[in-house]
Short mmCIF file of C-alpha atoms in Angstrom, two decimals:
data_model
loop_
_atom_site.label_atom_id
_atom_site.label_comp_id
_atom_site.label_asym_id
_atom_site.label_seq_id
_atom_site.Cartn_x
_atom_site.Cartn_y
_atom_site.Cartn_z
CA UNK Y 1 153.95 144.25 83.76
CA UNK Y 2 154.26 146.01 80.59
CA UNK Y 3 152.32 149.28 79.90
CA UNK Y 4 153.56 149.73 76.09
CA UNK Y 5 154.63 147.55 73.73
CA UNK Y 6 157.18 149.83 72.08
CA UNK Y 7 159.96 148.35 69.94
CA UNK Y 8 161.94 151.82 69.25
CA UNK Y 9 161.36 152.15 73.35
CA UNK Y 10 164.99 151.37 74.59
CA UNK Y 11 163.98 148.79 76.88
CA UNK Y 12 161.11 147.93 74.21
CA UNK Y 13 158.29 149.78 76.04
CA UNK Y 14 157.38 151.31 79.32
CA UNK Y 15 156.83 148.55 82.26
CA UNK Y 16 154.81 149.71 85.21
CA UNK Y 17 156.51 150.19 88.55
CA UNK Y 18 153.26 149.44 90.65
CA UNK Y 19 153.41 145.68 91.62
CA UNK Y 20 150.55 144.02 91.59
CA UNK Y 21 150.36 141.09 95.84
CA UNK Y 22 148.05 138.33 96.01
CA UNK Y 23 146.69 139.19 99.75
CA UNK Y 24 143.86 137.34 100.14
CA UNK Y 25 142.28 133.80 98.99
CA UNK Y 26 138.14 132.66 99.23
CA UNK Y 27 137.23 129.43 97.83
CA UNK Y 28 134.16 127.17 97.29
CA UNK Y 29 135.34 124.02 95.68
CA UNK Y 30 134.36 120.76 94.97
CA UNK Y 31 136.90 119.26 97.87
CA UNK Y 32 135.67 121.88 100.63
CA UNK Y 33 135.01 125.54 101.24
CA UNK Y 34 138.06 128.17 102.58
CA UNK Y 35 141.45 128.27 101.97
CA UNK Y 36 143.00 124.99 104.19
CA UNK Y 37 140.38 122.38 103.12
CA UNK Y 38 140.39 122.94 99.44
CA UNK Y 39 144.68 122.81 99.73
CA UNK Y 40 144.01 119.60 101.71
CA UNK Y 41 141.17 118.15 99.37
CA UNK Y 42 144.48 118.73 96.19
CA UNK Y 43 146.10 115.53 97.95
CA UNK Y 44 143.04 113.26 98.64
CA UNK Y 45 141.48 111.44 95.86
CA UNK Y 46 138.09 111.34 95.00
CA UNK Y 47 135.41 109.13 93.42
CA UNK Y 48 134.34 109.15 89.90
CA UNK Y 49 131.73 111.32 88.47
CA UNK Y 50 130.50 114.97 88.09
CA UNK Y 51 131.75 116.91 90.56
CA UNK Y 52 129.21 118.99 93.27
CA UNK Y 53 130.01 121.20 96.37
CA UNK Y 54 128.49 118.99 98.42
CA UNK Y 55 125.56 119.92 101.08
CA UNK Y 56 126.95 123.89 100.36
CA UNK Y 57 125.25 125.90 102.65
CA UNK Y 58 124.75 129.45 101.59
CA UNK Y 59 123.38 130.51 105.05
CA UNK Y 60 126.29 131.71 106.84
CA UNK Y 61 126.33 134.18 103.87
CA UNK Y 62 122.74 135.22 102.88
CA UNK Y 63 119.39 135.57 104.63
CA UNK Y 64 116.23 133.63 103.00
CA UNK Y 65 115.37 136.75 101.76
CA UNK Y 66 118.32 137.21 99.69
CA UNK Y 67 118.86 133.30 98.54
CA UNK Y 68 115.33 134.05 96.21
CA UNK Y 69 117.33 136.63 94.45
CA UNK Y 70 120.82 134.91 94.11
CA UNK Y 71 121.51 131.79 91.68
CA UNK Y 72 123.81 129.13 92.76
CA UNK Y 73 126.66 130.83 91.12
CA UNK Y 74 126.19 133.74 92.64
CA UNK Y 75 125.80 132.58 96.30
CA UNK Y 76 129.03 130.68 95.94
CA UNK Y 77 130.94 133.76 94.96
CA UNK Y 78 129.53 135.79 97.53
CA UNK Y 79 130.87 132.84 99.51
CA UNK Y 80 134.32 133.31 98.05
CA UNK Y 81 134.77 136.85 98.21
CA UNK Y 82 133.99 137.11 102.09
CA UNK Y 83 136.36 134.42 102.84
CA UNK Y 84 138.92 136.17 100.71
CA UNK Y 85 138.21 139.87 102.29
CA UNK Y 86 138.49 138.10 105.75
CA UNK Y 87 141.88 136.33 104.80
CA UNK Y 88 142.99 139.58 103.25
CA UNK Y 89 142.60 141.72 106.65
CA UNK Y 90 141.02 145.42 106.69
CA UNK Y 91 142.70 147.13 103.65
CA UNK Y 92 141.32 150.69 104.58
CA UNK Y 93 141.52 151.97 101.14
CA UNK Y 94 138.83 154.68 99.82
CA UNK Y 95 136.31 152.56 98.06
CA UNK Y 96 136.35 154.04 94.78
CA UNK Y 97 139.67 152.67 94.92
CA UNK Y 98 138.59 149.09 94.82
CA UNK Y 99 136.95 147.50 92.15
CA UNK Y 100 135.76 143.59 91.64
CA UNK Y 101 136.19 141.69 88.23
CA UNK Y 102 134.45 138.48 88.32
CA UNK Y 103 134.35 135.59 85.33
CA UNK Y 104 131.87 133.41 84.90
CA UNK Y 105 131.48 131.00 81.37
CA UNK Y 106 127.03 131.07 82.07
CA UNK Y 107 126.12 132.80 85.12
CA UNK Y 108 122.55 131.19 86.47
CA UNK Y 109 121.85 128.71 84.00
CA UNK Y 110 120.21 126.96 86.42
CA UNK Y 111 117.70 129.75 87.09
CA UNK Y 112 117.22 130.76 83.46
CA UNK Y 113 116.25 126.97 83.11
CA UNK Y 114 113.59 126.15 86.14
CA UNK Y 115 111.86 129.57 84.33
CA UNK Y 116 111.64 128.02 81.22
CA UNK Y 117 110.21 125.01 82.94
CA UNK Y 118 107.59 127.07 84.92
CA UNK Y 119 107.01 129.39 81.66
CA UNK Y 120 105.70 126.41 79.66
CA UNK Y 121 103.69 124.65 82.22
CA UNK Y 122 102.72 127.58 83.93
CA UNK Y 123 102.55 130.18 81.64
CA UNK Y 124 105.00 133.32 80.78
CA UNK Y 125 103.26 135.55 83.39
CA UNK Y 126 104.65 133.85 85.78
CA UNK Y 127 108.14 134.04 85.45
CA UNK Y 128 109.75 134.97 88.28
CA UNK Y 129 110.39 139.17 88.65
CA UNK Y 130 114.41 137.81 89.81
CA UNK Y 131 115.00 135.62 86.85
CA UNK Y 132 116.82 138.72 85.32
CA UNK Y 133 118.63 139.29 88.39
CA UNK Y 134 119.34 135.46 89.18
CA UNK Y 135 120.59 134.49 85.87
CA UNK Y 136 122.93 137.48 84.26
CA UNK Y 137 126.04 136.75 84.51
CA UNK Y 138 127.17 140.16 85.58
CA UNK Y 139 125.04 139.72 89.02
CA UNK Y 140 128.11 138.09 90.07
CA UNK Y 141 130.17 140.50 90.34
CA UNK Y 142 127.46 143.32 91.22
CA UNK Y 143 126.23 141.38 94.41
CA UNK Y 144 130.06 141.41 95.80
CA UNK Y 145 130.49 144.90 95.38
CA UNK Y 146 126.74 145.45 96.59
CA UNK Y 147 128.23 142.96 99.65
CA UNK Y 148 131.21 144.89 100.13
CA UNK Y 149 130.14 148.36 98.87
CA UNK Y 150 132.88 148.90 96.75
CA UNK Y 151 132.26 151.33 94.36
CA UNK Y 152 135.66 150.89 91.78
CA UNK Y 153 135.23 149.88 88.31
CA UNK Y 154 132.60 146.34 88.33
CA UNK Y 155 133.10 144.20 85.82
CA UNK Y 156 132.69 140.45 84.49
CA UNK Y 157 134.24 138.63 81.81
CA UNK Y 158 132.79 135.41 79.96
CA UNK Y 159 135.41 133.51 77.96
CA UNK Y 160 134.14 130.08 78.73
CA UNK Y 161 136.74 128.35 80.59
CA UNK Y 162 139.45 131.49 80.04
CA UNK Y 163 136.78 133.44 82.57
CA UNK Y 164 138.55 133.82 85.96
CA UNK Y 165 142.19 134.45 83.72
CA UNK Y 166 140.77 136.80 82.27
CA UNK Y 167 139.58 138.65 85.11
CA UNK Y 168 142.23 138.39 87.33
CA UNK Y 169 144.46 139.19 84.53
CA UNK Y 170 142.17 142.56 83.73
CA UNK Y 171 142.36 143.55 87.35
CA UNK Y 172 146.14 143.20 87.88
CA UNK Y 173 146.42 145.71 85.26
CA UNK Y 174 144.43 148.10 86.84
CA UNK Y 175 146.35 148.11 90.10
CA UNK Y 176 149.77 148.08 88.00
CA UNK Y 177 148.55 151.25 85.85
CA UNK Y 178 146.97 153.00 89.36
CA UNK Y 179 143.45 152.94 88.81
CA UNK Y 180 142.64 150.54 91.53
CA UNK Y 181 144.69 150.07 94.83
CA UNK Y 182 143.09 146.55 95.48
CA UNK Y 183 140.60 144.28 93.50
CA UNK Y 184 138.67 141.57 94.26
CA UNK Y 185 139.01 139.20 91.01
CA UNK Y 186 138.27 135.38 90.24
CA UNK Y 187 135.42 133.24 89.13
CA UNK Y 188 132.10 131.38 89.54
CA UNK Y 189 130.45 128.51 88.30
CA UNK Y 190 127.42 126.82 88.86
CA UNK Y 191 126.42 125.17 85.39
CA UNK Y 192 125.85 121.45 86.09
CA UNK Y 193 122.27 121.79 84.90
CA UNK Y 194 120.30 119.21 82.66
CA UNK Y 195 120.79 121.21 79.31
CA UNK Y 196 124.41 121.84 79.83
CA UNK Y 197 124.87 118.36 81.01
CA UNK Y 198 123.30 117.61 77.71
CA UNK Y 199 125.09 119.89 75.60
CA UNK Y 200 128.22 118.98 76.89
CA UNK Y 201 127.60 115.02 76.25
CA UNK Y 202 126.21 115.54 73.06
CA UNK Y 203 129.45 117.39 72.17
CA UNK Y 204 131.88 114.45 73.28
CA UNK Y 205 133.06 116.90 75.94
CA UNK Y 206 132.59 115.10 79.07
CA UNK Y 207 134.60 112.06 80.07
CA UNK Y 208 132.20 108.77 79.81
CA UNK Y 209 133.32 107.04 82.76
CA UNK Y 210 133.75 110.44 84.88
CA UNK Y 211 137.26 110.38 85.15
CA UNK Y 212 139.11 113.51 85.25
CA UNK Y 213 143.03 112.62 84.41
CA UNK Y 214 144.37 115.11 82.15
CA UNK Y 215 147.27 114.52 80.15
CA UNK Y 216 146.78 110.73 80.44
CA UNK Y 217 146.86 108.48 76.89
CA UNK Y 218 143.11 106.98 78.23
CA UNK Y 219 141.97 110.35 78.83
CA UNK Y 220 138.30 110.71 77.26
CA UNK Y 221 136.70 114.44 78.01
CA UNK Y 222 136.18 116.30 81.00
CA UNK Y 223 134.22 116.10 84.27
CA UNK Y 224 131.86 118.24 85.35
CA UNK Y 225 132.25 120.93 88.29
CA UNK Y 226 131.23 123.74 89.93
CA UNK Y 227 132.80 126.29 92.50
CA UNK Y 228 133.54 129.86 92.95
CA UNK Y 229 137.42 131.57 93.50
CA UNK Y 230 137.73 134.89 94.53
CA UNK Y 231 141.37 135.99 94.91
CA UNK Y 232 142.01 139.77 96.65
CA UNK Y 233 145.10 141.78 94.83
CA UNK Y 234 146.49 144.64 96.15
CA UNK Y 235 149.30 147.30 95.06
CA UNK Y 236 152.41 145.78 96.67
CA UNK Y 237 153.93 148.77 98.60
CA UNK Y 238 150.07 149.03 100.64
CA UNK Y 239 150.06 145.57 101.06
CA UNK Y 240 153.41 146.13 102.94
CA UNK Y 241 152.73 149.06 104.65
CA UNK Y 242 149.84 147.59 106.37
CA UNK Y 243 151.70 144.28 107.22
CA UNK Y 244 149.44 141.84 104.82
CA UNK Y 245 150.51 138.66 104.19
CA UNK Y 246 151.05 138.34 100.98
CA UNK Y 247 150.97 134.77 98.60
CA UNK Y 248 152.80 135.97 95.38
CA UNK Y 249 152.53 138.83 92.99
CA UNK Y 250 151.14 138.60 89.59
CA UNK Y 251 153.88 139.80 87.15
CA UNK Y 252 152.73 139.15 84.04
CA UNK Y 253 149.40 138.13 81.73
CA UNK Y 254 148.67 138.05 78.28
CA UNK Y 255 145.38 137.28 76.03
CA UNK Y 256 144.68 136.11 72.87
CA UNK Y 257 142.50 134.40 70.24
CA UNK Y 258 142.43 131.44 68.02
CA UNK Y 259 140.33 132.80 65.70
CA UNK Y 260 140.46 129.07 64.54
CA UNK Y 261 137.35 126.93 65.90
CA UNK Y 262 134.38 127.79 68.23
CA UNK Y 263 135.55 124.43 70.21
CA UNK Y 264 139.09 123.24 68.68
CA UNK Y 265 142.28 125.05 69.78
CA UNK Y 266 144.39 125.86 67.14
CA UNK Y 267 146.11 123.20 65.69
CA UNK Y 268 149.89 122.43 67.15
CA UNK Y 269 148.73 124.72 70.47
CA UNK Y 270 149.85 127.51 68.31
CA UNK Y 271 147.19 130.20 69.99
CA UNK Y 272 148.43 129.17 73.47
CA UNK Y 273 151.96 129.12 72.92
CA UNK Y 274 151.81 132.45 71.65
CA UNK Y 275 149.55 133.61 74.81
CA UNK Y 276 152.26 132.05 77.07
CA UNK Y 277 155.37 133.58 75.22
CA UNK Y 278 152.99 137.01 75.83
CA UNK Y 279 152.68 136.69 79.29
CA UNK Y 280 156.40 135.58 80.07
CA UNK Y 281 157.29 138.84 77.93
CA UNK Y 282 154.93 140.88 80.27
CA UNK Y 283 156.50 139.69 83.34
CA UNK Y 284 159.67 140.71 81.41
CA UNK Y 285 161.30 136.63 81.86
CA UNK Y 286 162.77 134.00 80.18
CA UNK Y 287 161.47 130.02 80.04
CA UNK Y 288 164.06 129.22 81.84
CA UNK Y 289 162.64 131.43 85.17
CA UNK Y 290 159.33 129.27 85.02
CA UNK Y 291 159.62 126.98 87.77
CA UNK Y 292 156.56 124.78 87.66
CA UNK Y 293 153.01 125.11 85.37
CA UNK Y 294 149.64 124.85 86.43
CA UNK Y 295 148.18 123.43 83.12
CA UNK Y 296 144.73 124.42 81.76
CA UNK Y 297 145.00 120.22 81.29
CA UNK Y 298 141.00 119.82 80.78
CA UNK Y 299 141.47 115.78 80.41
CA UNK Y 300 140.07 116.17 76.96
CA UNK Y 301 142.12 114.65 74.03
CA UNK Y 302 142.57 118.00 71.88
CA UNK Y 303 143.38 120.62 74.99
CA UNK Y 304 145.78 117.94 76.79
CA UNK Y 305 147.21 117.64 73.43
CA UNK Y 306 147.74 120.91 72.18
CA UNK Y 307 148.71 122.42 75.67
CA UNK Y 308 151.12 120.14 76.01
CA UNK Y 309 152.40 120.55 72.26
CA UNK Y 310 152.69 124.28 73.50
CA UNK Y 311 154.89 123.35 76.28
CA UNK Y 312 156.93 121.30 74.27
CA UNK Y 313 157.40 124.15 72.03
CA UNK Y 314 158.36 127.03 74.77
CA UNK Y 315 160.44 124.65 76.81
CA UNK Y 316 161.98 122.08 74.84
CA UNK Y 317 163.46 119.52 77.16
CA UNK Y 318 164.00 121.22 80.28
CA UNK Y 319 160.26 121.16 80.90
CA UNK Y 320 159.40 122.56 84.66
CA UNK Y 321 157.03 120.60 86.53
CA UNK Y 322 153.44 120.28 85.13
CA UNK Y 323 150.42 119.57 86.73
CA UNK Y 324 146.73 120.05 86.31
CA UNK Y 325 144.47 119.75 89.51
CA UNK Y 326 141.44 119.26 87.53
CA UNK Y 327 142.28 115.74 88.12
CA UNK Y 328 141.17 116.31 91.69
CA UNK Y 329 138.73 119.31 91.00
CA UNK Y 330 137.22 118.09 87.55
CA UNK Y 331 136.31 121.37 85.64
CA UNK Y 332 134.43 124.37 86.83
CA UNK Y 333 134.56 126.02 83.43
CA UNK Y 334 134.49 129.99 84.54
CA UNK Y 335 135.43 129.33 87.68
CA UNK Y 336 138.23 127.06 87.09
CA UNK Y 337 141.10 129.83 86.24
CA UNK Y 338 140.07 131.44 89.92
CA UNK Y 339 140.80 127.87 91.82
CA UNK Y 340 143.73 127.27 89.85
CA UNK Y 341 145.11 130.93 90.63
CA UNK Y 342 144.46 129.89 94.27
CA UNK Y 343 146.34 126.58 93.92
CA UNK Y 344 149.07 128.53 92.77
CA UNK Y 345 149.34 130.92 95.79
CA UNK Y 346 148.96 127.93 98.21
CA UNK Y 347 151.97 126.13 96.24
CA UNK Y 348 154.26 129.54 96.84
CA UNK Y 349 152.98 129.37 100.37
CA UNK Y 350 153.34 125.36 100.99
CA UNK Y 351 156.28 124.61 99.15
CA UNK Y 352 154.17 121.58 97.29
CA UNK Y 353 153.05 121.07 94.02
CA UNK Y 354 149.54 118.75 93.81
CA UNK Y 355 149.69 115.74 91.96
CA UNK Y 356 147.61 115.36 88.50
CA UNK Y 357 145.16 113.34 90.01
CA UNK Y 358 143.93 110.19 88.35
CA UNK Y 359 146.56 110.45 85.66
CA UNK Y 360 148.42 106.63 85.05
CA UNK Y 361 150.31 107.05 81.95
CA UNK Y 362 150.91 110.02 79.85
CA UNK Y 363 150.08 110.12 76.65
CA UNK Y 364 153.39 109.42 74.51
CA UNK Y 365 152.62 112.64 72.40
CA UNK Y 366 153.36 114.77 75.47
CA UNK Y 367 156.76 115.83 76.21
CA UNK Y 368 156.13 117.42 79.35
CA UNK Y 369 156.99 116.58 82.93
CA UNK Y 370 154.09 115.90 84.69
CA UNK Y 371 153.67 115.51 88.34
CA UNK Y 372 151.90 112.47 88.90
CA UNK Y 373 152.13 109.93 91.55
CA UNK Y 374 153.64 111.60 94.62
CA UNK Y 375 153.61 115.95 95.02
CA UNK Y 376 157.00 117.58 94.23
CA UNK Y 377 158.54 120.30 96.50
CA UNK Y 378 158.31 123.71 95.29
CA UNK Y 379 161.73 125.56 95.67
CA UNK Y 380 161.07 129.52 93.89
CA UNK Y 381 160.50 131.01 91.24
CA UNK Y 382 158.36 132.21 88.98
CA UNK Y 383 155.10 130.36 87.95
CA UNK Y 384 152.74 130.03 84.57
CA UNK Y 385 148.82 129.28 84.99
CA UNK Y 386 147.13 128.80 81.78
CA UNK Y 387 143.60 128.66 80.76
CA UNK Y 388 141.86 128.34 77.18
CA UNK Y 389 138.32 128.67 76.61
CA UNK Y 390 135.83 127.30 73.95
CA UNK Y 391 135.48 129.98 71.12
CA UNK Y 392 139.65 130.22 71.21
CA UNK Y 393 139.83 132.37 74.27
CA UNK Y 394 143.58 131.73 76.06
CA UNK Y 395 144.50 133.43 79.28
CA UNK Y 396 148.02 133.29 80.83
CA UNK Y 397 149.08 134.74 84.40
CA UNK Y 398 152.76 134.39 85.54
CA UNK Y 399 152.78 134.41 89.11
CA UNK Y 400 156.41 135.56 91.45
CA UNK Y 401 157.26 135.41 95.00
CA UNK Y 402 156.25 137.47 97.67
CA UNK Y 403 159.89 138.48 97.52
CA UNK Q 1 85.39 133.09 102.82
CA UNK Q 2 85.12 135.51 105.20
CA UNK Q 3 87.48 138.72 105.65
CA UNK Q 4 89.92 137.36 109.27
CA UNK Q 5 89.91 134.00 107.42
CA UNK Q 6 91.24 135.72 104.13
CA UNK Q 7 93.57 137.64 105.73
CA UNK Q 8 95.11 134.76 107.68
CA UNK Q 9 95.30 132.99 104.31
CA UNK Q 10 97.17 136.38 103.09
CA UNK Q 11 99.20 136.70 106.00
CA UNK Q 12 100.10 132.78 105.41
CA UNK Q 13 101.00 133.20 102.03
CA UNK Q 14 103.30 136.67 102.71
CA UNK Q 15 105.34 135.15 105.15
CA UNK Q 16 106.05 132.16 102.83
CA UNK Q 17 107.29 134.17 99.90
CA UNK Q 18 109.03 137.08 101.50
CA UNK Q 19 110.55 135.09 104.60
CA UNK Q 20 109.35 138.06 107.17
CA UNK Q 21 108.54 137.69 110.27
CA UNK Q 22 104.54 136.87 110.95
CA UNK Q 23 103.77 139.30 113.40
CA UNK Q 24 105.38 142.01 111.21
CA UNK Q 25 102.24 141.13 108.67
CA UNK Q 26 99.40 143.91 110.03
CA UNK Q 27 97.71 145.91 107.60
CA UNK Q 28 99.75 148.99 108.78
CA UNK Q 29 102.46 147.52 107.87
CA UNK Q 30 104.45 149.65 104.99
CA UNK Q 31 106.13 147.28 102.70
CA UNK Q 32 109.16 149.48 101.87
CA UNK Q 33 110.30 150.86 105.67
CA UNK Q 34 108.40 148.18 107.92
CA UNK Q 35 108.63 144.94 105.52
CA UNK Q 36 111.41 146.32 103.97
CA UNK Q 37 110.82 144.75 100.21
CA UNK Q 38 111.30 146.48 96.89
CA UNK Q 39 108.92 146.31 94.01
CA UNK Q 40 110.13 143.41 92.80
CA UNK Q 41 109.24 141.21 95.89
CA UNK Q 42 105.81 142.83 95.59
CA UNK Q 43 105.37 141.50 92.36
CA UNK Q 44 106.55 138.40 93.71
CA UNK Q 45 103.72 138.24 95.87
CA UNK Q 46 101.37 139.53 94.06
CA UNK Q 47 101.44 136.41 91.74
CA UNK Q 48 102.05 134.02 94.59
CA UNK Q 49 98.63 135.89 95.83
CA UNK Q 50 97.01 135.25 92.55
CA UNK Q 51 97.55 131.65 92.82
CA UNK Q 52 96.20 131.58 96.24
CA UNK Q 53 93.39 132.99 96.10
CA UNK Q 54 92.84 132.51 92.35
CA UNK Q 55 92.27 136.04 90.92
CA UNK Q 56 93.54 138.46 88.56
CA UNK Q 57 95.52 141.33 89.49
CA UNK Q 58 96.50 143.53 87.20
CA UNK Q 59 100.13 145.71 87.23
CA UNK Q 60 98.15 148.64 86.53
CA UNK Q 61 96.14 147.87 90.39
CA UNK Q 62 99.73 148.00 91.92
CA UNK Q 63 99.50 151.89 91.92
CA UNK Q 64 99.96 153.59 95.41
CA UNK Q 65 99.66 149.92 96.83
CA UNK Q 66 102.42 150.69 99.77
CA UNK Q 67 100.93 148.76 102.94
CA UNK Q 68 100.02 145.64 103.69
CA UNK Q 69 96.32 146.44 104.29
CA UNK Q 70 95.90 148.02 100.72
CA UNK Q 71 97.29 144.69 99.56
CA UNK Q 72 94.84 142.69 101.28
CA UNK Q 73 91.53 144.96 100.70
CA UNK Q 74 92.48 144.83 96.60
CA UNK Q 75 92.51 140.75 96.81
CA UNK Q 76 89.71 140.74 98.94
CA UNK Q 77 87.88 142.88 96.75
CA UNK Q 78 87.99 140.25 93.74
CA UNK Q 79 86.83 137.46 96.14
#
C-alpha cells in the first residue's frame, strides 16, 4: 500500500511496510446470518423479487430497551460486528488502538419515514426524542464502538453503493500508516422503505420482473436488498503473533470520481478503469496478478456495461474470472461492498468462486469471462472487488493471500 | 379517577414504553440509577403519558423530575 505518490521517489514513492490481515468476518445477508450460511446461500438460488433478511431477529443482540433506539440498519450491523469480533478471537490491543469505519448509502430511512408519517397525522410534537439517533447514518458506526468500547478514530462514509469500499478501504490505510492496530470496517443497509422503493422505480433503477442477473443481455435494473458486513482488519505481524486466522490481506485501494452524472458512470467505464488501474498500482501489481474479480455488476444496463467496458480495457483478452453475487444477494446499496469483501475472503478460504446467479447469456458487448453456470476453483492470487456508487463514487480493494 | 387507579394506569403505561420490569415501577424509584433511563426515554414517556391520560406537560415541568413518584404526582396533578 502506497504512502506517497512520488514520481522522482526511486521506486516512485514510499509504500508502507505495515500489512494490513482480514481476521475476522460478521454478516447479515439476505441468504442467512454468520459467516457459513451466507457462503452456502452464494450456491443456492433464490426466488424473484426484493430481497429481505428474512424473520431477522435482533434479540440475541439487543434488549427491548435498546431496539427503540436502533433502526433496522443499525441492529443488523451491530449484528455483524459481534459475529465478526467473535470470529476474529480476543485481539488484546489498547482500545484507542482500534477504530470502526462503517458505510452506509441512507442510514434509518425507515425511521426518518414512520416520523414523518406520525408528524403529519399526529402532529410534530410528537416525534419521537430517538428519531435523531435512529436515523443518522453515523449511529452505525457509533453504536459498534459504544458495543465494543473502542475508542480509535469512528467514522462512516456515504457514497451510495461505493459505502462499505470506501470504508474498508479508509481503514486499511490506517492500520498500514500505524494509526490503528485493528479496525472494524464494512457496511449496512436497511433502505427497502416505500419512498426509496419509489424513488428507485421511478428512476428505472430496479429490475421489473425482480431479477437480479448482472451482466446478462435481458438484464433490466437492480433488485432490492438489505444486510449489514462487518469485516475485522488487523496489522499482519499481531495477527500472527497471536495465532489469528487470517482470510487475506488487503494490499491495495484506490478512490475516485466521475465528476460526470449524479446517476450515469462515465461513459466507456472510464472513472472505474482508472479507480482499478489505482488500486492495482497501490498494491504495487500488474493485470496479469489479478486472478479472479468480484464485479460491482449491479444488473443494470449502464453499470454492467461500463464495468465490463472497464475490464475489457485493463485486461484485454486474458480476462480473469468475473462474477457478481448480486445475482444471488440482489443489491444492498451501502452495504453491498462489505458482503462482497466477505465473499472475497471466503473464496481465498474455499477455493470457489460463486456463480453470477440468474445470469443466461451475456450481453455480446461484454468481453469478460464471467462465471456463470457451475462455480470455478480458485487457485491464488491476487483479487479486485469493485464498487461504484450513484453521484460517480468508485471504490476498488485488491485483496492477497494470507501468504 | 382516583389516585391507586391512576397510578396503575401510569405504572401500565411505563412498563410499556421503557420495557422495565413492573415491580421496579414504585414512586421511589429514581429513573437514572433504579430505572436506569436517560432523558431521552423520559421524554419518551412523558408524551406516551400525555396521550394516556390526555394532558399537557410542558418541558419546562420536567425540572428536578428524577423519580417515579414526582412523575406521577405532576400527571396527577392535571387530572
Amino acid at each position: 500500500m502506497r504512502l506517497t505518490w512520488d514520481s522522482s521517489h526511486p521506486d516512485g514513492g514510499l509504500r508502507a511496510t505495515r500489512k494490513v490481515a482480514v481476521v475476522g468476518l460478521g454478516v447479515v445477508s439476505v441468504v442467512g446470518i454468520g459467516k457459513d450460511q451466507f457462503w452456502k446461500g452464494l450456491f443456492k438460488s433464490f426466488p424473484a423479487g426484493v430481497k429481505h433478511v428474512e424473520d431477522f431477529d435482533p434479540s440475541p443482540w439487543l434488549n427491548p430497551k435498546e431496539l427503540r433506539r436502533y433502526d433496522r440498519f443499525n441492529q443488523f450491523g451491530i449484528a455483524a460486528a459481534d459475529l465478526a469480533m467473535k470470529d476474529a478471537g480476543s485481539l488484546n490491543l489498547p482500545s484507542d488502538k482500534v477504530g470502526v469505519f462503517m458505510g452506509t448509502g441512507v442510514g434509518g430511512l425507515e425511521s426518518l419515514e414512520n416520523q414523518i408519517i406520525l408528524a403529519q397525522t399526529r402532529g410534530y410534537n410528537r416525534v419521537s426524542p430517538f428519531l435523531v439517533p435512529l436515523l443518522m447514518t453515523n449511529a452505525g458506526a457509533a453504536s459498534i464502538a459504544m458495543r465494543f468500547e473502542l475508542r480509535g478514530p469512528c467514522e462512516t462514509t456515504s457514497t451510495a453503493c461505493a459505502s462499505s469500499n470506501h470504508a474498508i478501504a479508509n481503514a486499511a490505510h490506517l492500520i498500514a500508516t500505524g494509526r490503528c492496530d485493528a479496525m472494524l470496517a464494512g457496511g449496512q443497509e436497511a433502505a427497502i422503505t416505500p419512498a426509496a422503493t419509489a424513488g428507485f422505480t421511478n428512476m428505472t433503477a430496479i429490475s421489473s420482473c425482480g431479477i437480479s442477473r448482472p451482466f446478462d443481455k435481458a438484464r433490466d435494473g437492480f433488485v432490492q436488498a438489505e444486510g449489514a458486513g462487518v469485516l475485522v482488519l488487523e496489522e499482519y505481524e499481531h495477527a500472527i503473533s497471536r495465532g489469528a486466522h487470517i482470510y487475506a490481506l488487503i494490499e491495495g485501494t484506490a478512490s475516485n470520481e466521475d465528476a460526470y452524472h449524479i446517476t450515469a458512470p462515465l461513459p466507456g467505464g472510464k472513472g472505474a478503469e482508472a479507480c482499478m488501474r489505482l488500486a492495482l498500482d497501490d498494491a504495487g501489481i500488474t493485470p496479469t496478478q489479478i486472478t479472479h474479480i468480484n464485479a460491482h455488476g449491479t444488473s443494470t444496463p449502464l453499470n454492467d456495461l461500463s464495468e465490463s467496458q472497464a475490464i475489457y480495457s485493463i485486461f484485454g483478452d486474458d480476462c480473469p474470472p468475473v462474477t457478481s453475487v448480486k445475482g444471488t444477494l440482489g443489491h444492498a446499496l451501502g452495504s453491498a461492498g462489505a458482503l462482497e469483501a466477505i465473499a472475497v475472503a471466503l473464496t481465498y478460504e474455499n477455493g470457489m468462486i460463486p456463480v453470477t446467479a440468474n445470469t443466461k447469456e451475456v450481453d455480446s458487448q461484454m468481453k469478460i469471462d464471467l462465471v456463470t453456470d457451475s462455480p470455478r476453483k480458485f487457485e491464488s492470487g491476487y483479487v479486485i472487488s469493485n464498487s461504484f456508487g450513484f453521484g460517480g463514487h468508485n471504490s476498488c480493494l485488491v485483496f492477497g493471500p494470507a501468504r | 379517577m382516583d389516585r391507586d387507579e391512576a397510578f396503575s394506569k401510569f405504572k401500565d403505561c411505563t412498563v410499556k414504553v421503557l420495557h422495565v420490569e413492573p415491580e421496579k415501577v414504585v414512586p421511589e424509584a429514581t429513573f437514572a440509577e433504579d430505572l436506569e433511563i436517560d432523558s431521552l426515554d423520559l421524554v419518551e414517556l412523558v408524551m406516551a403519558l400525555e396521550d394516556e391520560f390526555s394532558v399537557t406537560v410542558p418541558e419546562s415541568d420536567l425540572e428536578g423530575v428524577d423519580t417515579v413518584g414526582k412523575a406521577f404526582d405532576l400527571v396527577y396533578g392535571k387530572l
